[in-house]
PDB file of C-alpha atoms in Angstrom:
ATOM      1  CA  MET R   1       2.732 -13.124 -16.158  1.00  0.00           C
ATOM      2  CA  SER R   2       4.725 -10.481 -17.977  1.00  0.00           C
ATOM      3  CA  GLY R   3       4.098  -7.378 -19.990  1.00  0.00           C
ATOM      4  CA  PRO R   4       5.840  -4.631 -21.875  1.00  0.00           C
ATOM      5  CA  PRO R   5       7.727  -1.956 -19.940  1.00  0.00           C
ATOM      6  CA  THR R   6       5.350   0.697 -18.702  1.00  0.00           C
ATOM      7  CA  ALA R   7       5.377   3.543 -16.218  1.00  0.00           C
ATOM      8  CA  ASP R   8       1.766   4.609 -16.178  1.00  0.00           C
ATOM      9  CA  HIS R   9       1.513   5.268 -12.452  1.00  0.00           C
ATOM     10  CA  GLU R  10       3.494   8.327 -11.489  1.00  0.00           C
ATOM     11  CA  PRO R  11       3.824   9.085  -7.781  1.00  0.00           C
ATOM     12  CA  GLU R  12       1.459  11.611  -6.286  1.00  0.00           C
ATOM     13  CA  PHE R  13       3.272  14.655  -4.994  1.00  0.00           C
ATOM     14  CA  GLU R  14       2.087  18.050  -3.871  1.00  0.00           C
ATOM     15  CA  LEU R  15       3.967  20.942  -2.339  1.00  0.00           C
ATOM     16  CA  LEU R  16       2.008  23.974  -1.216  1.00  0.00           C
ATOM     17  CA  VAL R  17       3.597  27.157   0.118  1.00  0.00           C
ATOM     18  CA  GLN R  18       1.171  28.876   2.463  1.00  0.00           C
ATOM     19  CA  PRO R  19       2.230  32.397   3.494  1.00  0.00           C
ATOM     20  CA  GLY R  20       1.827  33.225   7.182  1.00  0.00           C
ATOM     21  CA  SER R  21       2.611  36.082   9.538  1.00  0.00           C
ATOM     22  CA  GLY R  22       5.762  34.431  10.871  1.00  0.00           C
ATOM     23  CA  GLY R  23       6.935  32.992   7.561  1.00  0.00           C
ATOM     24  CA  ASN R  24       5.854  30.401   5.046  1.00  0.00           C
ATOM     25  CA  ARG R  25       4.299  27.043   5.816  1.00  0.00           C
ATOM     26  CA  VAL R  26       5.415  24.425   3.270  1.00  0.00           C
ATOM     27  CA  ILE R  27       2.895  21.578   3.123  1.00  0.00           C
ATOM     28  CA  VAL R  28       4.105  18.417   1.412  1.00  0.00           C
ATOM     29  CA  GLY R  29       1.765  15.602   0.435  1.00  0.00           C
ATOM     30  CA  GLY R  30       1.881  12.356  -1.499  1.00  0.00           C
ATOM     31  CA  GLU R  31       5.027  10.354  -2.060  1.00  0.00           C
ATOM     32  CA  LEU R  32       8.640  11.432  -1.698  1.00  0.00           C
ATOM     33  CA  ASP R  33      10.965   9.220  -3.715  1.00  0.00           C
ATOM     34  CA  ILE R  34      13.638   9.391  -6.434  1.00  0.00           C
ATOM     35  CA  SER R  35      11.252  11.091  -8.864  1.00  0.00           C
ATOM     36  CA  THR R  36      10.011  13.797  -6.489  1.00  0.00           C
ATOM     37  CA  ALA R  37      12.923  14.380  -4.073  1.00  0.00           C
ATOM     38  CA  ASP R  38      14.728  16.930  -6.261  1.00  0.00           C
ATOM     39  CA  THR R  39      11.577  19.038  -6.634  1.00  0.00           C
ATOM     40  CA  PHE R  40      10.984  18.845  -2.888  1.00  0.00           C
ATOM     41  CA  ARG R  41      14.564  19.910  -2.091  1.00  0.00           C
ATOM     42  CA  GLU R  42      14.630  22.749  -4.618  1.00  0.00           C
ATOM     43  CA  GLN R  43      11.231  24.181  -3.621  1.00  0.00           C
ATOM     44  CA  LEU R  44      11.974  23.937   0.089  1.00  0.00           C
ATOM     45  CA  LEU R  45      15.319  25.715  -0.377  1.00  0.00           C
ATOM     46  CA  HIS R  46      13.546  28.343  -2.486  1.00  0.00           C
ATOM     47  CA  ALA R  47      11.049  28.931   0.321  1.00  0.00           C
ATOM     48  CA  LEU R  48      13.879  29.124   2.882  1.00  0.00           C
ATOM     49  CA  ALA R  49      15.578  31.788   0.760  1.00  0.00           C
ATOM     50  CA  ASP R  50      12.528  33.952   1.476  1.00  0.00           C
ATOM     51  CA  GLY R  51      12.675  33.536   5.274  1.00  0.00           C
ATOM     52  CA  GLU R  52      11.378  31.331   8.078  1.00  0.00           C
ATOM     53  CA  VAL R  53       9.650  28.081   7.048  1.00  0.00           C
ATOM     54  CA  VAL R  54       7.576  25.542   8.925  1.00  0.00           C
ATOM     55  CA  LEU R  55       7.680  22.235   7.059  1.00  0.00           C
ATOM     56  CA  ASP R  56       4.423  20.297   7.327  1.00  0.00           C
ATOM     57  CA  LEU R  57       4.823  16.604   6.428  1.00  0.00           C
ATOM     58  CA  SER R  58       1.468  15.487   7.851  1.00  0.00           C
ATOM     59  CA  GLU R  59       0.026  14.810   4.373  1.00  0.00           C
ATOM     60  CA  LEU R  60       3.067  12.842   3.207  1.00  0.00           C
ATOM     61  CA  ARG R  61       2.175   9.143   2.933  1.00  0.00           C
ATOM     62  CA  PHE R  62       5.381   7.616   1.612  1.00  0.00           C
ATOM     63  CA  MET R  63       9.054   8.441   1.863  1.00  0.00           C
ATOM     64  CA  ASP R  64      12.120   6.371   1.067  1.00  0.00           C
ATOM     65  CA  SER R  65      15.834   7.093   1.365  1.00  0.00           C
ATOM     66  CA  SER R  66      15.678   9.554  -1.549  1.00  0.00           C
ATOM     67  CA  GLY R  67      13.433  11.711   0.619  1.00  0.00           C
ATOM     68  CA  VAL R  68      15.740  11.289   3.599  1.00  0.00           C
ATOM     69  CA  ALA R  69      18.684  12.370   1.411  1.00  0.00           C
ATOM     70  CA  ALA R  70      16.734  15.437   0.245  1.00  0.00           C
ATOM     71  CA  ILE R  71      16.014  16.450   3.850  1.00  0.00           C
ATOM     72  CA  ASP R  72      19.676  15.874   4.705  1.00  0.00           C
ATOM     73  CA  ALA R  73      20.714  18.168   1.838  1.00  0.00           C
ATOM     74  CA  VAL R  74      18.368  20.909   3.068  1.00  0.00           C
ATOM     75  CA  LEU R  75      19.676  20.600   6.630  1.00  0.00           C
ATOM     76  CA  ARG R  76      23.224  21.080   5.307  1.00  0.00           C
ATOM     77  CA  ASP R  77      22.278  24.295   3.514  1.00  0.00           C
ATOM     78  CA  PRO R  78      23.197  27.602   5.221  1.00  0.00           C
ATOM     79  CA  SER R  79      19.497  28.547   5.216  1.00  0.00           C
ATOM     80  CA  ALA R  80      18.555  25.529   7.362  1.00  0.00           C
ATOM     81  CA  GLY R  81      18.594  27.678  10.487  1.00  0.00           C
ATOM     82  CA  ARG R  82      15.294  29.159   9.293  1.00  0.00           C
ATOM     83  CA  LEU R  83      13.606  25.752   9.106  1.00  0.00           C
ATOM     84  CA  ALA R  84      11.255  24.238  11.677  1.00  0.00           C
ATOM     85  CA  VAL R  85       9.414  20.935  11.188  1.00  0.00           C
ATOM     86  CA  ASP R  86       5.844  20.416  12.353  1.00  0.00           C
ATOM     87  CA  PRO R  87       5.949  17.383  14.667  1.00  0.00           C
ATOM     88  CA  HIS R  88       2.723  15.940  13.214  1.00  0.00           C
ATOM     89  CA  ILE R  89       4.166  13.337  10.846  1.00  0.00           C
ATOM     90  CA  HIS R  90       2.447  10.248   9.454  1.00  0.00           C
ATOM     91  CA  GLU R  91       3.474   7.088  11.286  1.00  0.00           C
ATOM     92  CA  ARG R  92       5.011   5.514   8.160  1.00  0.00           C
ATOM     93  CA  VAL R  93       7.108   8.570   7.396  1.00  0.00           C
ATOM     94  CA  ARG R  94       8.137   8.888  11.034  1.00  0.00           C
ATOM     95  CA  ARG R  95       9.268   5.255  10.952  1.00  0.00           C
ATOM     96  CA  ILE R  96      11.801   5.796   8.162  1.00  0.00           C
ATOM     97  CA  LEU R  97      12.987   9.008   9.788  1.00  0.00           C
ATOM     98  CA  GLU R  98      13.584   6.991  12.966  1.00  0.00           C
ATOM     99  CA  MET R  99      15.129   4.051  11.099  1.00  0.00           C
ATOM    100  CA  THR R 100      17.698   6.349   9.485  1.00  0.00           C
ATOM    101  CA  HIS R 101      18.152   8.521  12.624  1.00  0.00           C
ATOM    102  CA  MET R 102      17.156  11.560  10.585  1.00  0.00           C
ATOM    103  CA  ILE R 103      14.460  12.225  13.179  1.00  0.00           C
ATOM    104  CA  GLU R 104      17.207  13.217  15.618  1.00  0.00           C
ATOM    105  CA  ALA R 105      18.476  15.924  13.275  1.00  0.00           C
ATOM    106  CA  LEU R 106      15.115  17.552  12.546  1.00  0.00           C
ATOM    107  CA  PRO R 107      14.508  20.991  14.079  1.00  0.00           C
ATOM    108  CA  PHE R 108      10.985  20.382  15.366  1.00  0.00           C
ATOM    109  CA  ALA R 109       8.646  23.311  15.909  1.00  0.00           C
ATOM    110  CA  GLU R 110       6.831  23.487  19.219  1.00  0.00           C
ATOM    111  CA  SER R 111       3.573  21.568  18.963  1.00  0.00           C
ATOM    112  CA  ASP R 112       0.320  23.536  19.166  1.00  0.00           C
ATOM    113  CA  GLU R 113      -0.887  20.941  21.648  1.00  0.00           C
ATOM    114  CA  THR R 114       1.881  21.601  24.174  1.00  0.00           C
TER     115      THR R 114
ATOM    116  CA  MET Q   1      -8.231 -19.283  -3.604  1.00  0.00           C
ATOM    117  CA  VAL Q   2      -4.706 -19.223  -2.267  1.00  0.00           C
ATOM    118  CA  GLY Q   3      -1.889 -20.842  -4.189  1.00  0.00           C
ATOM    119  CA  ALA Q   4       1.503 -20.550  -5.778  1.00  0.00           C
ATOM    120  CA  VAL Q   5       1.551 -17.527  -8.045  1.00  0.00           C
ATOM    121  CA  ARG Q   6       4.499 -16.084  -9.889  1.00  0.00           C
ATOM    122  CA  PHE Q   7       4.244 -12.501 -11.034  1.00  0.00           C
ATOM    123  CA  GLU Q   8       6.827 -10.966 -13.343  1.00  0.00           C
ATOM    124  CA  ALA Q   9       6.790  -7.569 -14.985  1.00  0.00           C
ATOM    125  CA  ARG Q  10       9.278  -5.207 -16.567  1.00  0.00           C
ATOM    126  CA  PHE Q  11       9.393  -1.476 -16.138  1.00  0.00           C
ATOM    127  CA  PRO Q  12      11.620   1.197 -17.664  1.00  0.00           C
ATOM    128  CA  ALA Q  13      14.540   2.012 -15.384  1.00  0.00           C
ATOM    129  CA  VAL Q  14      13.540   5.634 -14.918  1.00  0.00           C
ATOM    130  CA  PRO Q  15      12.687   7.532 -11.718  1.00  0.00           C
ATOM    131  CA  VAL Q  16       8.945   7.864 -12.375  1.00  0.00           C
ATOM    132  CA  ALA Q  17       8.596   4.076 -12.745  1.00  0.00           C
ATOM    133  CA  VAL Q  18       9.728   3.365  -9.186  1.00  0.00           C
ATOM    134  CA  ALA Q  19       6.305   4.237  -7.738  1.00  0.00           C
ATOM    135  CA  GLU Q  20       4.603   1.746 -10.024  1.00  0.00           C
ATOM    136  CA  VAL Q  21       7.083  -1.013  -9.196  1.00  0.00           C
ATOM    137  CA  ARG Q  22       6.558  -0.609  -5.448  1.00  0.00           C
ATOM    138  CA  GLY Q  23       2.803  -0.270  -5.921  1.00  0.00           C
ATOM    139  CA  LYS Q  24       2.616  -3.609  -7.757  1.00  0.00           C
ATOM    140  CA  ALA Q  25       4.700  -5.329  -5.070  1.00  0.00           C
ATOM    141  CA  ALA Q  26       2.622  -3.892  -2.230  1.00  0.00           C
ATOM    142  CA  ALA Q  27      -0.629  -4.969  -3.911  1.00  0.00           C
ATOM    143  CA  LEU Q  28       0.654  -8.538  -4.181  1.00  0.00           C
ATOM    144  CA  ALA Q  29       1.765  -8.457  -0.537  1.00  0.00           C
ATOM    145  CA  ARG Q  30      -1.793  -7.506   0.460  1.00  0.00           C
ATOM    146  CA  ARG Q  31      -3.073 -10.488  -1.556  1.00  0.00           C
ATOM    147  CA  CYS Q  32      -0.661 -12.558   0.522  1.00  0.00           C
ATOM    148  CA  GLY Q  33      -2.425 -11.417   3.691  1.00  0.00           C
ATOM    149  CA  ALA Q  34       0.031  -8.689   4.634  1.00  0.00           C
ATOM    150  CA  SER Q  35      -1.213  -5.921   6.929  1.00  0.00           C
ATOM    151  CA  GLU Q  36      -1.011  -2.334   5.730  1.00  0.00           C
ATOM    152  CA  GLN Q  37       2.238  -2.003   7.660  1.00  0.00           C
ATOM    153  CA  GLY Q  38       3.539  -5.205   6.070  1.00  0.00           C
ATOM    154  CA  ALA Q  39       2.569  -4.025   2.600  1.00  0.00           C
ATOM    155  CA  HIS Q  40       4.251  -0.695   3.286  1.00  0.00           C
ATOM    156  CA  ASP Q  41       7.443  -2.514   4.307  1.00  0.00           C
ATOM    157  CA  VAL Q  42       7.369  -4.349   0.966  1.00  0.00           C
ATOM    158  CA  ALA Q  43       6.786  -1.057  -0.865  1.00  0.00           C
ATOM    159  CA  LEU Q  44       9.663   0.613   0.968  1.00  0.00           C
ATOM    160  CA  ALA Q  45      12.129  -2.202   0.304  1.00  0.00           C
ATOM    161  CA  VAL Q  46      11.140  -2.438  -3.363  1.00  0.00           C
ATOM    162  CA  SER Q  47      11.405   1.329  -3.725  1.00  0.00           C
ATOM    163  CA  GLU Q  48      14.981   1.177  -2.422  1.00  0.00           C
ATOM    164  CA  ALA Q  49      15.954  -1.736  -4.670  1.00  0.00           C
ATOM    165  CA  ALA Q  50      14.324  -0.196  -7.753  1.00  0.00           C
ATOM    166  CA  THR Q  51      15.982   3.151  -7.029  1.00  0.00           C
ATOM    167  CA  ASN Q  52      19.350   1.388  -6.945  1.00  0.00           C
ATOM    168  CA  VAL Q  53      18.606  -0.096 -10.366  1.00  0.00           C
ATOM    169  CA  VAL Q  54      17.779   3.344 -11.762  1.00  0.00           C
ATOM    170  CA  ILE Q  55      20.845   5.030 -10.274  1.00  0.00           C
ATOM    171  CA  HIS Q  56      23.537   2.380 -10.310  1.00  0.00           C
ATOM    172  CA  SER Q  57      22.797  -0.497 -12.694  1.00  0.00           C
ATOM    173  CA  GLY Q  58      23.072   0.988 -16.157  1.00  0.00           C
ATOM    174  CA  SER Q  59      20.135  -1.255 -17.070  1.00  0.00           C
ATOM    175  CA  SER Q  60      17.263   0.001 -19.207  1.00  0.00           C
ATOM    176  CA  GLU Q  61      14.697  -2.040 -17.288  1.00  0.00           C
ATOM    177  CA  ILE Q  62      13.658  -2.919 -13.765  1.00  0.00           C
ATOM    178  CA  VAL Q  63      12.390  -6.486 -13.468  1.00  0.00           C
ATOM    179  CA  LEU Q  64       9.967  -7.274 -10.633  1.00  0.00           C
ATOM    180  CA  ILE Q  65       9.344 -10.903  -9.726  1.00  0.00           C
ATOM    181  CA  VAL Q  66       7.040 -11.878  -6.867  1.00  0.00           C
ATOM    182  CA  GLU Q  67       6.468 -15.467  -5.823  1.00  0.00           C
ATOM    183  CA  THR Q  68       5.804 -17.547  -2.751  1.00  0.00           C
ATOM    184  CA  HIS Q  69       8.071 -20.214  -1.293  1.00  0.00           C
ATOM    185  CA  ASP Q  70       7.308 -22.254   1.813  1.00  0.00           C
ATOM    186  CA  GLY Q  71       4.770 -19.728   3.020  1.00  0.00           C
ATOM    187  CA  ASP Q  72       7.023 -16.709   2.524  1.00  0.00           C
ATOM    188  CA  LEU Q  73       6.725 -13.934  -0.025  1.00  0.00           C
ATOM    189  CA  HIS Q  74       9.837 -13.590  -2.157  1.00  0.00           C
ATOM    190  CA  VAL Q  75      10.152 -10.261  -3.917  1.00  0.00           C
ATOM    191  CA  ILE Q  76      12.958  -9.985  -6.448  1.00  0.00           C
ATOM    192  CA  VAL Q  77      14.066  -6.750  -8.053  1.00  0.00           C
ATOM    193  CA  ALA Q  78      16.414  -7.518 -10.924  1.00  0.00           C
ATOM    194  CA  ASP Q  79      18.289  -5.744 -13.684  1.00  0.00           C
ATOM    195  CA  GLU Q  80      20.453  -6.697 -16.594  1.00  0.00           C
ATOM    196  CA  GLY Q  81      23.192  -4.139 -16.011  1.00  0.00           C
ATOM    197  CA  PRO Q  82      26.839  -4.907 -15.305  1.00  0.00           C
ATOM    198  CA  GLY Q  83      26.370  -5.011 -11.527  1.00  0.00           C
ATOM    199  CA  LEU Q  84      26.309  -2.408  -8.777  1.00  0.00           C
ATOM    200  CA  VAL Q  85      28.435   0.470 -10.020  1.00  0.00           C
ATOM    201  CA  PRO Q  86      29.267   3.352  -7.651  1.00  0.00           C
ATOM    202  CA  ARG Q  87      28.332   6.748  -9.045  1.00  0.00           C
ATOM    203  CA  ARG Q  88      30.439   9.641  -7.822  1.00  0.00           C
ATOM    204  CA  GLU Q  89      27.678  12.121  -8.555  1.00  0.00           C
ATOM    205  CA  SER Q  90      25.089  10.138  -6.617  1.00  0.00           C
ATOM    206  CA  THR Q  91      23.440  12.214  -3.882  1.00  0.00           C
ATOM    207  CA  GLY Q  92      22.284   9.133  -1.980  1.00  0.00           C
ATOM    208  CA  LEU Q  93      23.332   8.452   1.577  1.00  0.00           C
ATOM    209  CA  GLY Q  94      23.869   4.713   1.106  1.00  0.00           C
ATOM    210  CA  LEU Q  95      20.751   3.949   3.150  1.00  0.00           C
ATOM    211  CA  GLY Q  96      18.970   1.713   0.645  1.00  0.00           C
ATOM    212  CA  LEU Q  97      20.394  -1.675   1.576  1.00  0.00           C
ATOM    213  CA  PRO Q  98      20.294  -1.016   5.361  1.00  0.00           C
ATOM    214  CA  ILE Q  99      16.604  -0.095   4.998  1.00  0.00           C
ATOM    215  CA  ILE Q 100      15.916  -3.281   3.031  1.00  0.00           C
ATOM    216  CA  ALA Q 101      17.725  -5.283   5.732  1.00  0.00           C
ATOM    217  CA  THR Q 102      15.584  -3.628   8.419  1.00  0.00           C
ATOM    218  CA  VAL Q 103      12.134  -4.142   6.897  1.00  0.00           C
ATOM    219  CA  SER Q 104      12.582  -7.589   5.292  1.00  0.00           C
ATOM    220  CA  SER Q 105      12.884 -10.974   7.010  1.00  0.00           C
ATOM    221  CA  SER Q 106      16.049 -11.540   4.990  1.00  0.00           C
ATOM    222  CA  PHE Q 107      17.609 -10.412   1.742  1.00  0.00           C
ATOM    223  CA  GLU Q 108      20.484 -11.223  -0.540  1.00  0.00           C
ATOM    224  CA  ASN Q 109      22.194  -9.758  -3.581  1.00  0.00           C
ATOM    225  CA  ARG Q 110      23.068 -12.295  -6.214  1.00  0.00           C
ATOM    226  CA  ARG Q 111      24.045 -12.488  -9.870  1.00  0.00           C
ATOM    227  CA  ARG Q 112      22.191 -15.140 -11.791  1.00  0.00           C
ATOM    228  CA  GLU Q 113      21.872 -15.876 -15.498  1.00  0.00           C
ATOM    229  CA  GLY Q 114      23.444 -12.581 -16.482  1.00  0.00           C
ATOM    230  CA  ARG Q 115      21.374 -10.391 -14.259  1.00  0.00           C
ATOM    231  CA  ASN Q 116      21.636  -8.852 -10.803  1.00  0.00           C
ATOM    232  CA  GLU Q 117      18.936  -9.757  -8.340  1.00  0.00           C
ATOM    233  CA  VAL Q 118      18.016  -8.400  -4.943  1.00  0.00           C
ATOM    234  CA  VAL Q 119      15.941 -11.125  -3.294  1.00  0.00           C
ATOM    235  CA  MET Q 120      13.860  -9.905  -0.363  1.00  0.00           C
ATOM    236  CA  VAL Q 121      11.784 -12.207   1.819  1.00  0.00           C
ATOM    237  CA  PHE Q 122       8.685 -11.099   3.733  1.00  0.00           C
ATOM    238  CA  PRO Q 123       5.991 -12.877   5.731  1.00  0.00           C
ATOM    239  CA  CYS Q 124       3.027 -14.166   3.747  1.00  0.00           C
ATOM    240  CA  PRO Q 125       0.351 -14.658   6.428  1.00  0.00           C
ATOM    241  CA  ALA Q 126      -2.094 -16.253   3.980  1.00  0.00           C
ATOM    242  CA  GLY Q 127       0.501 -18.799   2.879  1.00  0.00           C
ATOM    243  CA  GLY Q 128       0.070 -17.843  -0.753  1.00  0.00           C
ATOM    244  CA  ILE Q 129      -1.213 -15.142  -3.067  1.00  0.00           C
ATOM    245  CA  SER Q 130      -4.971 -15.147  -3.461  1.00  0.00           C
TER     246      SER Q 130
END
């Protein structure tokens, strides 16, 4: 089975900045890969330039090493001290964060449940 | 019906095509009886291999080949570029191949008939693609 080159399925990706009293909540959903990682990194850094950010990855369903590299780049930015990560992360995304040891570098926010 | 099936498709070697390549591979893994976790492992490995083609190969196409051998699912991501070429401007962390090694049963890089192939082997619980 073969066919002509096509790329008719683009990855789903959403990034929502939700203003809050203590800063912005950045909610990321869909798939984080080579085609969406730059947008993710740039928009997250833009939000961090405005102040404190809680990064919500609970709606993210896929991430590969491009996403890990984007998070790494954000954590190396001087504004990274204003970033906290919501600990509610989809199991599949958590797995690659654990596999690459990026999970150990994430500044997790305190869970609402604790 | 379960039997020997060989799937081959070509995609443009551009970033937005990577999602489609991994989606096709994961769908075939499900038809091979893979669990959702197993299909996700296939998608992750293929995403890494296809990303390497886009960034490093210089090829205009990503070739995806999926077939079964001896009850295993063999997923091959190939390109017709000159071979893995380091890119100084690459922002990657070099995690792609270690991730493939972690989620696959085995994998190898090889050059065959003028093209580079990453061959990744996964369980095929159904013994073949339905």
